[in-house]
Amino acid sequence: MDYEKLRKKMVEEQIIARGIKDKRVIKAFYKVERHLFVPLHIRESSYGDFPLPIGEGQTISQPYMVALMTECLRLKGDEKILEIGTGSGYQTAILAELSKEVHSIERIETLANKAKQILEELGYKNVKIYVGDGTLGLPKEAPFDRIIVTAAGSLIPPPLIDQLKKEGIMVIPLGGAFSQVLTILEKKEEGIVKEEVCGCVFVPLVGKYGA
Ligand code: SAM
């Protein structure tokens, strides 16, 4: 299987052709080997235009959704990021390419351990993986320049708002069990400014302030 060729095709047809413009994001998608984050028995589908199961009833998101959420974060390279929902670790690797440090929380230990292993093998030194309820955030590392939530809830977990820096950006899918709206929240002097990006479908955010 020529994964490099498949990855190039994915970037051209699913990422660039659909309107992702941030050159740093595109470069990260060319670089990060998505197939390494996908279970062996379905690896051949790694570059398809859909989410894939990663075990424990969870998924690695569709490549375009990962790219869109990343672009919405408007990363320059010096940010401290909190990610809720490590899953396979693929989005974590993309974020690690584009920022100073990534703190990622996963509630399912087996997934967190797998993601940690592959991220270590790939040599990412600016990533820390935690097992726990991400709706509580990570007070000991707060505040964060950016927060990304890769599972869906009906409300914005209050600790995450508290732990977002002033002028910081959070990206989160908000809505019910079957469909949500990808939402950008900016913490401004006057309060939280909300922008709705598009419809989306994510697995539920489970936890104290979850779905
Ligand atoms: N971005 C991931 C990737 O690239 O593979 C996909 C994430 S998957 C769509 C969502 C993940 O969020 C699941 O692994 C799920 O276990 C996790 N999750 C759900 N609720 C959580 C919570 N409260 N804290 C931490 N992780 C949570």
XYZ file of N, CA and C and ligand atoms in Angstrom, residues 34 37 51-52 54-61 66 69 83-93 104-108 111 130-136 148-152 201-210, ligand 1:
186
model
N -1.220 9.412 8.973
C -2.496 9.036 9.600
C -2.625 7.524 9.798
N -2.001 5.750 13.124
C -2.923 5.975 14.240
C -4.198 5.119 14.120
N -14.862 9.013 9.139
C -14.263 8.591 10.415
C -14.062 7.081 10.416
N -13.214 6.584 11.307
C -12.979 5.138 11.399
C -13.021 4.710 12.866
N -11.765 3.149 16.280
C -10.427 2.927 16.862
C -10.496 2.035 18.102
N -11.702 1.418 18.320
C -11.877 0.563 19.503
C -12.597 1.309 20.601
N -13.142 0.554 21.565
C -13.861 1.123 22.723
C -15.060 1.963 22.293
N -15.599 1.700 21.090
C -16.755 2.444 20.607
C -16.428 3.870 20.180
N -15.139 4.182 20.009
C -14.726 5.557 19.658
C -14.207 5.602 18.223
N -13.987 6.829 17.730
C -13.578 6.993 16.331
C -12.415 7.963 16.196
N -11.680 7.792 15.091
C -10.756 8.832 14.632
C -11.590 9.644 13.648
N -11.606 10.968 13.810
C -12.497 11.807 13.005
C -12.075 11.812 11.537
N -10.859 17.125 11.070
C -9.636 17.406 11.848
C -8.974 18.686 11.318
N -11.201 21.881 12.158
C -11.093 22.266 13.576
C -9.727 22.892 13.852
N -6.362 19.762 24.669
C -7.254 18.960 23.806
C -8.058 18.013 24.698
N -9.368 17.980 24.491
C -10.217 17.039 25.223
C -10.634 15.944 24.247
N -10.241 14.693 24.518
C -10.571 13.572 23.634
C -9.391 13.229 22.734
N -8.366 12.596 23.319
C -7.156 12.231 22.555
C -7.484 11.217 21.466
N -8.393 10.272 21.775
C -8.740 9.220 20.809
C -7.495 8.493 20.332
N -7.280 8.496 19.015
C -6.126 7.808 18.424
C -4.820 8.578 18.608
N -4.934 9.888 18.863
C -3.726 10.722 18.954
C -3.384 11.421 17.636
N -4.165 11.172 16.592
C -3.852 11.791 15.277
C -3.996 13.314 15.327
N -5.145 13.781 15.839
C -5.334 15.240 15.949
C -4.253 15.836 16.861
N -3.890 15.093 17.895
C -2.847 15.553 18.831
C -1.536 15.788 18.083
N -1.187 14.853 17.183
C 0.060 14.981 16.409
C 0.002 16.211 15.498
N -3.272 16.790 26.345
C -4.448 16.110 25.804
C -5.012 15.126 26.831
N -6.324 15.219 27.060
C -6.974 14.352 28.064
C -7.896 13.350 27.366
N -7.769 12.076 27.750
C -8.638 11.011 27.215
C -9.211 10.257 28.410
N -10.528 9.978 28.361
C -11.142 9.299 29.513
C -10.938 7.788 29.489
N -10.637 7.218 28.298
C -10.477 5.756 28.200
C -8.979 5.416 28.205
N -7.088 3.710 25.191
C -6.859 4.614 24.044
C -5.733 5.593 24.369
N -3.048 12.693 29.314
C -3.592 12.462 30.658
C -4.837 11.582 30.543
N -5.078 10.741 31.558
C -6.322 9.972 31.607
C -7.243 10.663 32.613
N -8.471 10.975 32.180
C -9.382 11.612 33.116
C -10.577 12.219 32.421
N -11.344 12.970 33.202
C -12.535 13.635 32.669
C -12.140 15.028 32.171
N -12.078 15.148 30.857
C -11.643 16.399 30.245
C -12.610 17.552 30.433
N -13.858 17.255 30.829
C -14.799 18.378 31.024
C -14.384 19.216 32.238
N -13.488 18.656 33.055
C -12.980 19.412 34.212
C -11.764 20.243 33.835
N -9.433 22.644 22.372
C -10.184 21.932 21.325
C -10.867 20.734 21.975
N -12.158 20.603 21.713
C -12.929 19.495 22.268
C -13.366 18.629 21.094
N -12.977 17.350 21.107
C -13.245 16.498 19.940
C -14.353 15.481 20.225
N -15.232 15.814 21.160
C -16.443 15.030 21.431
C -17.541 16.052 21.723
N -18.809 15.607 21.552
C -19.885 16.607 21.542
C -20.719 16.627 22.813
N -21.041 15.653 13.258
C -21.494 14.553 14.119
C -20.281 13.977 14.855
N -20.319 14.058 16.176
C -19.229 13.530 16.998
C -19.766 12.544 18.032
N -18.870 11.714 18.571
C -19.240 10.852 19.694
C -19.478 11.752 20.913
N -20.265 11.272 21.890
C -20.598 12.145 23.028
C -19.424 12.452 23.958
N -19.468 13.666 24.471
C -18.549 14.080 25.523
C -19.140 13.548 26.824
N -18.401 12.643 27.478
C -18.920 11.983 28.679
C -18.183 12.563 29.873
N -18.921 12.935 30.909
C -18.218 13.460 32.075
C -19.108 14.369 32.883
N -18.534 14.994 33.902
C -19.318 15.832 34.827
C -20.098 16.915 34.075
N -19.437 17.560 33.093
C -20.124 18.611 32.334
C -20.371 18.160 30.891
N -20.563 16.851 30.710
C -20.693 16.285 29.367
C -22.132 16.292 28.860
N -9.359 13.579 17.753
C -9.339 12.159 17.932
C -8.482 11.480 16.900
O -7.808 12.152 16.121
O -8.456 10.238 16.910
C -10.711 11.598 17.871
C -11.449 11.822 19.120
S -12.916 10.871 19.281
C -13.962 11.570 18.083
C -13.496 11.547 20.825
C -12.749 11.057 22.045
O -13.207 11.806 23.169
C -12.997 9.599 22.379
O -11.790 8.915 22.415
C -13.656 9.644 23.773
O -13.285 8.579 24.617
C -13.142 10.972 24.295
N -13.930 11.580 25.369
C -15.277 11.693 25.489
N -15.590 12.350 26.617
C -14.408 12.684 27.219
C -14.062 13.373 28.402
N -14.954 13.883 29.243
N -12.754 13.528 28.711
C -11.792 13.029 27.890
N -12.055 12.356 26.755
C -13.349 12.197 26.417
